[in-house]
Coordinates of C-alpha atoms and ligand atoms in Angstrom, one line a residue:
M1 CA 102.7 127.9 91.8
T2 CA 101.2 125.0 89.9
G3 CA 102.6 121.6 89.2
V4 CA 105.4 120.1 91.1
N5 CA 109.1 120.4 91.2
V6 CA 111.1 118.4 93.6
K7 CA 114.7 117.4 92.3
S8 CA 116.5 117.2 95.6
E9 CA 115.9 116.7 99.3
I10 CA 117.6 120.0 100.1
G11 CA 116.7 122.7 97.5
P12 CA 115.0 125.7 99.2
L13 CA 111.5 124.5 100.1
K14 CA 108.7 126.6 98.6
K15 CA 105.5 124.7 98.9
V16 CA 104.5 121.7 101.1
I17 CA 101.4 119.6 101.5
L18 CA 100.5 118.9 105.2
H19 CA 97.4 117.4 106.9
R20 CA 96.4 118.9 110.2
P21 CA 95.6 116.0 112.6
G22 CA 91.9 115.9 113.2
N23 CA 89.0 113.8 114.7
E24 CA 90.4 110.7 113.1
L25 CA 92.8 110.5 116.1
L26 CA 89.7 110.4 118.4
N27 CA 88.7 107.1 116.9
L28 CA 91.9 105.3 117.9
T29 CA 91.3 102.8 120.7
P30 CA 93.7 100.4 122.4
D31 CA 92.2 97.5 120.5
T32 CA 92.7 99.1 117.1
L33 CA 96.2 100.7 117.7
E34 CA 98.2 97.9 116.2
R35 CA 96.1 97.6 113.1
L36 CA 96.0 101.4 112.6
L37 CA 99.8 101.6 113.1
F38 CA 99.9 103.7 116.2
D39 CA 101.8 103.0 119.4
D40 CA 99.7 105.2 121.6
I41 CA 96.8 107.6 121.5
P42 CA 97.8 111.2 121.0
F43 CA 96.0 113.9 122.9
L44 CA 94.4 115.6 119.9
E45 CA 94.3 119.2 121.2
I46 CA 98.0 119.2 121.8
A47 CA 98.8 117.3 118.7
Q48 CA 97.1 120.1 116.8
Q49 CA 98.9 122.8 118.6
E50 CA 102.2 121.1 117.8
H51 CA 101.2 120.6 114.2
D52 CA 100.2 124.3 113.9
A53 CA 103.6 125.2 115.3
F54 CA 105.2 123.1 112.6
A55 CA 103.1 124.7 109.9
Q56 CA 103.9 128.2 111.2
A57 CA 107.7 127.4 111.5
L58 CA 107.6 126.4 107.8
R59 CA 105.7 129.7 106.8
D60 CA 108.1 131.7 108.8
N61 CA 110.8 130.2 106.6
G62 CA 109.2 131.2 103.4
V63 CA 107.3 128.0 102.7
E64 CA 103.7 128.0 101.3
V65 CA 101.7 125.5 103.4
V66 CA 98.8 123.8 101.7
Y67 CA 96.6 121.3 103.5
L68 CA 95.5 118.0 101.9
E69 CA 92.0 118.4 103.2
D70 CA 91.7 121.9 101.5
L71 CA 93.0 120.6 98.2
M72 CA 90.6 117.6 98.2
A73 CA 87.7 120.0 99.2
E74 CA 88.6 122.3 96.3
T75 CA 88.7 119.3 94.0
I76 CA 85.1 118.3 94.6
R77 CA 83.5 121.5 95.7
D78 CA 81.9 122.6 92.5
N79 CA 81.6 119.3 90.9
A80 CA 78.6 117.3 92.1
A81 CA 79.4 114.3 89.9
L82 CA 82.9 114.0 91.2
R83 CA 81.8 114.5 94.8
S84 CA 79.3 111.7 94.4
Q85 CA 81.9 109.4 92.7
F86 CA 84.3 110.1 95.5
I87 CA 81.8 109.2 98.2
E88 CA 80.9 105.9 96.4
Q89 CA 84.6 105.0 96.0
W90 CA 85.4 106.0 99.7
I91 CA 82.4 103.8 100.9
E92 CA 83.5 100.9 98.8
E93 CA 87.1 101.0 99.9
A94 CA 86.0 101.3 103.5
N95 CA 85.0 97.7 103.0
V96 CA 81.2 98.3 102.7
H97 CA 80.0 96.2 99.9
T98 CA 76.2 96.1 100.1
D99 CA 73.9 98.4 98.2
K100 CA 71.8 98.9 101.3
W101 CA 74.8 100.2 103.3
H102 CA 76.1 102.2 100.4
K103 CA 72.8 104.0 100.2
I104 CA 72.5 104.6 104.0
L105 CA 76.1 106.1 104.2
H106 CA 75.8 108.1 101.0
E107 CA 72.6 109.8 102.1
Y108 CA 74.0 110.4 105.6
L109 CA 77.1 112.1 104.2
D110 CA 75.0 114.2 101.7
S111 CA 72.6 115.3 104.3
E112 CA 74.9 116.0 107.1
Y113 CA 78.0 117.1 105.3
A114 CA 77.0 119.2 102.4
D115 CA 80.0 121.5 102.7
A116 CA 83.0 120.0 100.8
K117 CA 85.6 120.5 103.6
A118 CA 83.3 119.1 106.2
L119 CA 82.7 116.0 104.0
V120 CA 86.4 115.5 103.4
E121 CA 87.2 115.6 107.1
K122 CA 84.3 113.3 107.9
T123 CA 85.7 110.7 105.4
M124 CA 89.0 111.1 107.4
T125 CA 87.4 110.7 110.8
G126 CA 85.3 107.6 110.0
I127 CA 81.7 106.7 110.9
T128 CA 80.3 104.8 113.8
L129 CA 77.1 102.8 113.7
D130 CA 75.2 105.0 116.3
E131 CA 75.6 108.2 114.2
L132 CA 73.4 106.7 111.6
D133 CA 69.6 107.0 111.8
I134 CA 68.6 103.5 111.0
D135 CA 66.2 101.1 112.4
R136 CA 68.3 98.6 114.2
T137 CA 65.7 96.2 115.2
N138 CA 65.1 94.1 112.1
S139 CA 68.4 92.6 110.9
L140 CA 70.4 90.1 112.7
V141 CA 73.7 91.8 111.7
D142 CA 72.5 95.1 113.0
L143 CA 71.3 93.5 116.2
V144 CA 74.6 91.9 117.0
S145 CA 76.8 94.9 116.2
S146 CA 77.7 97.3 118.9
P147 CA 76.4 100.8 118.2
T148 CA 80.0 102.3 118.8
E149 CA 81.4 100.0 116.1
M150 CA 83.1 101.8 113.3
V151 CA 81.2 101.2 110.1
C152 CA 84.0 103.0 108.3
D153 CA 87.4 103.1 109.8
P154 CA 89.3 106.4 110.6
M155 CA 92.5 107.2 108.8
P156 CA 94.8 108.3 111.7
N157 CA 98.0 108.2 109.7
L158 CA 97.0 111.0 107.3
Y159 CA 99.2 113.5 109.0
F160 CA 102.1 111.6 107.6
T161 CA 101.5 113.1 104.2
R162 CA 105.0 111.9 103.0
D163 CA 103.7 108.3 102.3
P164 CA 100.6 108.0 100.2
F165 CA 102.2 109.8 97.2
A166 CA 105.7 111.3 96.4
M167 CA 107.1 113.9 94.2
V168 CA 109.8 112.7 91.8
G169 CA 111.1 115.6 89.8
N170 CA 108.1 117.1 88.0
G171 CA 106.1 114.0 88.4
V172 CA 104.3 112.1 91.1
T173 CA 104.0 108.5 92.2
I174 CA 100.6 107.6 93.8
H175 CA 101.1 104.5 95.9
R176 CA 99.7 101.2 96.8
M177 CA 100.4 101.1 100.5
Y178 CA 101.6 98.2 102.6
S179 CA 98.7 98.2 105.1
V180 CA 95.0 98.1 104.6
T181 CA 94.5 101.1 106.8
R182 CA 96.7 103.3 104.8
N183 CA 95.6 102.2 101.4
R184 CA 92.5 104.5 101.5
E185 CA 94.6 107.5 102.1
T186 CA 95.8 107.5 98.5
I187 CA 92.2 108.1 97.2
Y188 CA 92.7 111.9 98.1
G189 CA 96.0 112.0 96.1
Q190 CA 94.3 110.4 93.1
Y191 CA 91.5 112.9 93.0
I192 CA 93.8 115.8 93.5
F193 CA 96.3 114.8 90.9
D194 CA 93.6 113.9 88.4
N195 CA 91.4 117.0 88.9
H196 CA 92.7 119.8 91.1
P197 CA 93.6 122.8 88.8
D198 CA 97.0 123.2 90.6
F199 CA 98.0 119.6 90.1
K200 CA 96.2 117.9 87.2
G201 CA 98.4 117.1 84.2
T202 CA 101.3 116.1 86.5
P203 CA 102.9 113.0 85.1
Q204 CA 101.9 110.0 87.2
Y205 CA 104.7 107.3 87.5
Y206 CA 103.0 104.8 89.8
S207 CA 99.4 104.0 90.3
R208 CA 97.5 102.9 93.4
K209 CA 96.1 100.1 91.4
E210 CA 99.4 98.5 91.0
A211 CA 99.9 95.1 92.8
F212 CA 103.0 95.9 94.7
H213 CA 103.4 98.3 97.6
I214 CA 105.6 101.3 97.9
E215 CA 105.4 104.3 100.3
G216 CA 106.8 107.8 100.1
G217 CA 109.0 107.5 103.2
D218 CA 111.1 105.3 101.0
V219 CA 111.6 107.7 98.2
L220 CA 114.4 110.2 98.3
N221 CA 115.4 112.6 95.5
I222 CA 119.2 112.6 95.6
N223 CA 119.4 115.0 92.6
D224 CA 117.8 115.5 89.2
H225 CA 119.4 112.2 87.9
V226 CA 119.4 109.9 90.9
L227 CA 116.6 108.7 93.0
A228 CA 117.0 106.5 96.1
I229 CA 114.4 104.1 97.2
G230 CA 114.3 101.8 100.2
I231 CA 113.5 98.1 99.9
S232 CA 111.9 98.0 103.3
Q233 CA 108.9 96.7 105.4
R234 CA 106.8 99.1 103.2
T235 CA 108.3 98.9 99.7
E236 CA 108.7 95.8 97.6
P237 CA 111.4 95.4 94.9
D238 CA 108.8 94.7 92.3
A239 CA 107.3 98.1 92.8
I240 CA 110.7 99.7 92.3
D241 CA 111.1 97.7 89.2
T242 CA 107.7 98.9 87.8
L243 CA 108.5 102.5 88.9
A244 CA 111.9 102.4 87.1
Q245 CA 110.2 101.2 83.9
S246 CA 107.8 104.1 83.9
I247 CA 110.3 106.8 84.9
F248 CA 112.9 105.6 82.4
H249 CA 110.2 105.6 79.7
D250 CA 109.1 109.2 80.3
E251 CA 111.0 111.7 78.2
R252 CA 110.0 114.5 80.6
S253 CA 111.9 112.8 83.5
S254 CA 115.7 113.4 83.9
I255 CA 116.2 110.5 86.3
D256 CA 118.5 108.0 84.8
T257 CA 119.6 106.0 87.9
I258 CA 117.5 104.5 90.8
L259 CA 119.4 103.2 93.8
A260 CA 117.4 100.6 95.7
F261 CA 118.7 100.3 99.3
D262 CA 118.1 97.1 101.0
I263 CA 117.2 98.0 104.6
P264 CA 116.2 95.7 107.5
N265 CA 112.5 94.8 107.5
S266 CA 111.4 96.1 111.0
R267 CA 109.0 98.6 112.5
A268 CA 111.8 100.8 113.8
F269 CA 113.3 101.1 110.2
M270 CA 109.9 101.1 108.5
H271 CA 111.0 103.5 105.8
L272 CA 114.3 104.7 104.3
D273 CA 113.7 108.1 105.8
T274 CA 113.7 106.6 109.3
V275 CA 117.3 105.7 108.9
F276 CA 118.7 108.5 106.8
T277 CA 117.8 112.0 105.6
Q278 CA 119.9 114.5 103.6
I279 CA 120.4 117.8 105.4
D280 CA 123.0 119.7 103.3
H281 CA 124.9 119.3 100.0
D282 CA 127.3 116.9 101.7
K283 CA 125.7 115.9 105.0
F284 CA 123.1 113.3 106.0
T285 CA 121.6 112.3 109.4
I286 CA 121.8 108.6 109.8
H287 CA 120.8 105.8 112.2
P288 CA 124.0 103.9 113.1
G289 CA 122.0 100.6 112.6
I290 CA 122.7 101.0 108.8
L291 CA 126.4 101.5 109.1
G292 CA 128.4 98.6 107.9
P293 CA 128.0 96.4 104.8
L294 CA 125.0 97.4 102.7
T295 CA 123.5 96.0 99.7
V296 CA 122.3 98.6 97.1
F297 CA 121.0 97.8 93.7
E298 CA 121.6 100.3 90.9
L299 CA 118.9 100.4 88.2
T300 CA 119.7 102.2 85.0
K301 CA 118.3 102.5 81.5
G302 CA 119.4 99.5 79.5
A303 CA 119.1 98.5 75.9
E304 CA 115.6 98.2 74.2
G305 CA 113.8 99.9 77.1
K306 CA 114.9 97.2 79.6
V307 CA 116.0 98.2 83.1
K308 CA 119.6 97.2 83.8
V309 CA 120.3 96.1 87.5
N310 CA 123.7 96.2 89.0
R311 CA 124.4 94.9 92.6
L312 CA 126.7 97.1 94.6
D313 CA 128.1 95.6 97.9
S314 CA 129.5 98.6 99.6
D315 CA 128.8 100.9 102.5
L316 CA 126.5 103.9 102.8
E317 CA 129.2 106.5 102.8
S318 CA 131.0 105.2 99.7
I319 CA 127.6 105.0 97.9
L320 CA 126.5 108.4 98.8
T321 CA 129.8 109.9 98.0
K322 CA 129.7 108.4 94.5
Y323 CA 126.2 109.5 93.6
V324 CA 126.1 112.9 95.4
G325 CA 129.4 113.6 93.6
Q326 CA 131.4 114.8 96.6
P327 CA 132.6 113.4 99.9
V328 CA 129.8 113.2 102.4
Q329 CA 129.6 113.3 106.1
L330 CA 127.2 111.0 107.9
L331 CA 126.0 112.5 111.2
Q332 CA 124.8 109.8 113.6
C333 CA 121.6 110.0 115.4
G334 CA 122.4 109.8 119.2
A335 CA 125.9 111.3 118.6
G336 CA 127.6 107.9 119.1
D337 CA 125.7 106.8 122.1
R338 CA 124.1 103.6 121.3
I339 CA 121.1 103.9 123.7
A340 CA 120.5 107.6 122.8
A341 CA 120.7 106.5 119.1
E342 CA 118.0 103.8 119.5
R343 CA 115.8 106.0 121.8
E344 CA 115.9 109.0 119.5
Q345 CA 115.6 107.1 116.3
W346 CA 112.4 105.6 117.7
N347 CA 111.1 109.2 118.0
D348 CA 112.4 110.1 114.5
G349 CA 115.7 111.7 115.4
S350 CA 117.1 111.2 111.9
N351 CA 113.8 112.0 110.2
T352 CA 114.5 115.7 109.5
L353 CA 112.8 118.0 107.0
C354 CA 115.3 120.1 105.1
I355 CA 114.1 123.7 104.5
E356 CA 117.3 124.7 102.6
P357 CA 120.8 123.3 102.6
G358 CA 122.1 123.3 106.1
K359 CA 118.6 124.3 107.7
I360 CA 116.5 121.5 108.9
C361 CA 113.3 121.1 110.9
V362 CA 113.6 118.6 113.9
Y363 CA 111.6 117.4 116.8
Q364 CA 112.5 119.0 120.2
R365 CA 112.5 115.8 122.1
N366 CA 115.7 114.4 120.3
N367 CA 118.0 116.6 122.2
V368 CA 121.2 114.5 122.0
T369 CA 121.0 114.3 118.3
N370 CA 119.9 118.0 117.9
D371 CA 122.8 119.2 120.0
F372 CA 125.2 117.2 117.9
L373 CA 123.7 118.5 114.7
Y374 CA 123.9 122.0 115.9
K375 CA 127.6 121.6 116.8
N376 CA 128.2 120.4 113.4
G377 CA 127.0 123.7 112.0
L378 CA 123.4 122.9 111.1
E379 CA 120.7 125.5 111.6
L380 CA 117.8 123.9 113.5
V381 CA 114.2 124.8 113.3
V382 CA 112.9 123.0 116.4
I383 CA 109.2 122.0 116.8
P384 CA 107.4 120.5 119.8
S385 CA 106.8 116.7 119.5
C386 CA 105.2 115.2 122.6
E387 CA 102.0 114.0 121.0
L388 CA 102.8 114.0 117.2
S389 CA 105.6 111.5 117.8
R390 CA 103.2 108.8 119.1
G391 CA 102.3 108.0 115.5
R392 CA 106.0 107.1 114.7
G393 CA 106.9 109.8 112.2
G394 CA 109.0 113.0 112.2
P395 CA 109.1 116.3 110.3
R396 CA 110.0 114.5 107.0
C397 CA 107.1 112.1 107.3
M398 CA 104.7 114.8 108.2
S399 CA 105.4 116.8 105.0
M400 CA 105.2 116.3 101.3
P401 CA 107.1 119.0 99.4
A402 CA 105.5 120.0 96.2
W403 CA 108.0 122.6 95.2
R404 CA 111.6 123.0 95.9
E405 CA 113.9 125.4 94.1
D406 CA 116.5 123.8 91.8
L407 CA 120.0 123.8 93.2
Ligands
LIG501 N1 107.8 108.3 106.2 C1 107.6 107.9 107.4 N2 108.7 107.5 108.0 N3 106.4 107.8 107.8 C2 106.0 107.3 109.1 C3 104.6 106.8 109.1 C4 104.2 106.3 110.5 C5 102.9 105.6 110.4 N4 102.3 105.3 111.7 C6 102.9 104.2 109.7 O1 103.2 103.3 110.4 O2 102.7 104.2 108.5

């Protein structure tokens, strides 16, 4: 299967991109948690077991699982020039700007990480000063730095493959991220979509070089004509405008309407997919926090290539009913209990990954919500979640579908 095809949130899932959490999680410390967007330090071994269970559950349901680290390794494996270009870019974006340090780091990676996959994983893990074989006695900077200091930061959020890029129909959007720590994650997507034989040639609708931020957790494919995007902590309205221009101008895209949902700017609601996900033709899981009046902007193709914007003051149910084209049912996280709703939403109770209409992958810990979904006729693929959930993302955040069957 080459290229991408994602024209809904629910069409039978055929291929998905994941990242198995790796040593980057070992470089999280209490001091860096906030900056690196974690709330606690996961126990890596268990996080990996949980993640393997997630991947296996998807395979058991007929999904091909491909790993970001393998795609990236395949991209640079037999191309020395590309490998070298990647290393240089990675060092530069890790905030290392002197020739001296570029040289030290480049030589270190080439000598210790000749294998492409080992190199890719190392760039995800980060590098500490004491790994490098350098004479630390003659420069003031080197003398005052602690040997355990990270010269290049880890990228612990990589297992949330939903965010750095997103599939829209047969195209992809490669993102500029909200945070410094996550911005480097999109380097991998850029190399893969420019060079990997399975993905190159995919239309790119947004570039990581754009000025405004947007993240994949905010991008939901409602159907082949309608795309929903959250205006959130992570996604700026200007980015949605830019994206609308480029999608509407591409003849290959069938999207003619973009709905921009204005959601509260808070960590609990960081992306649109933390407050609602589609689980069946006519069903969504939602966080009760977005019930009530809601402002949505409808962007459509206007005259002379301009984007037309229309403000809709309505509520979620009416808006979804209109654009999905049939009455929808909103199933509340926490089953109507306010405390359960907040607790389980914090652990991604409404962040489900739909495998096919009516069948969804959920975190085990959200038992109030899961029980409610089950009673409403959903088929649940339940995965363990004690450690993975410490990064604040659920099954949807941890997966980027590359192929869904059309409905
Ligand atoms: N699509 C999502 N909801 N992703 C969740 C990402 C969580 C991650 N720790 C972050 O703050 O970026």
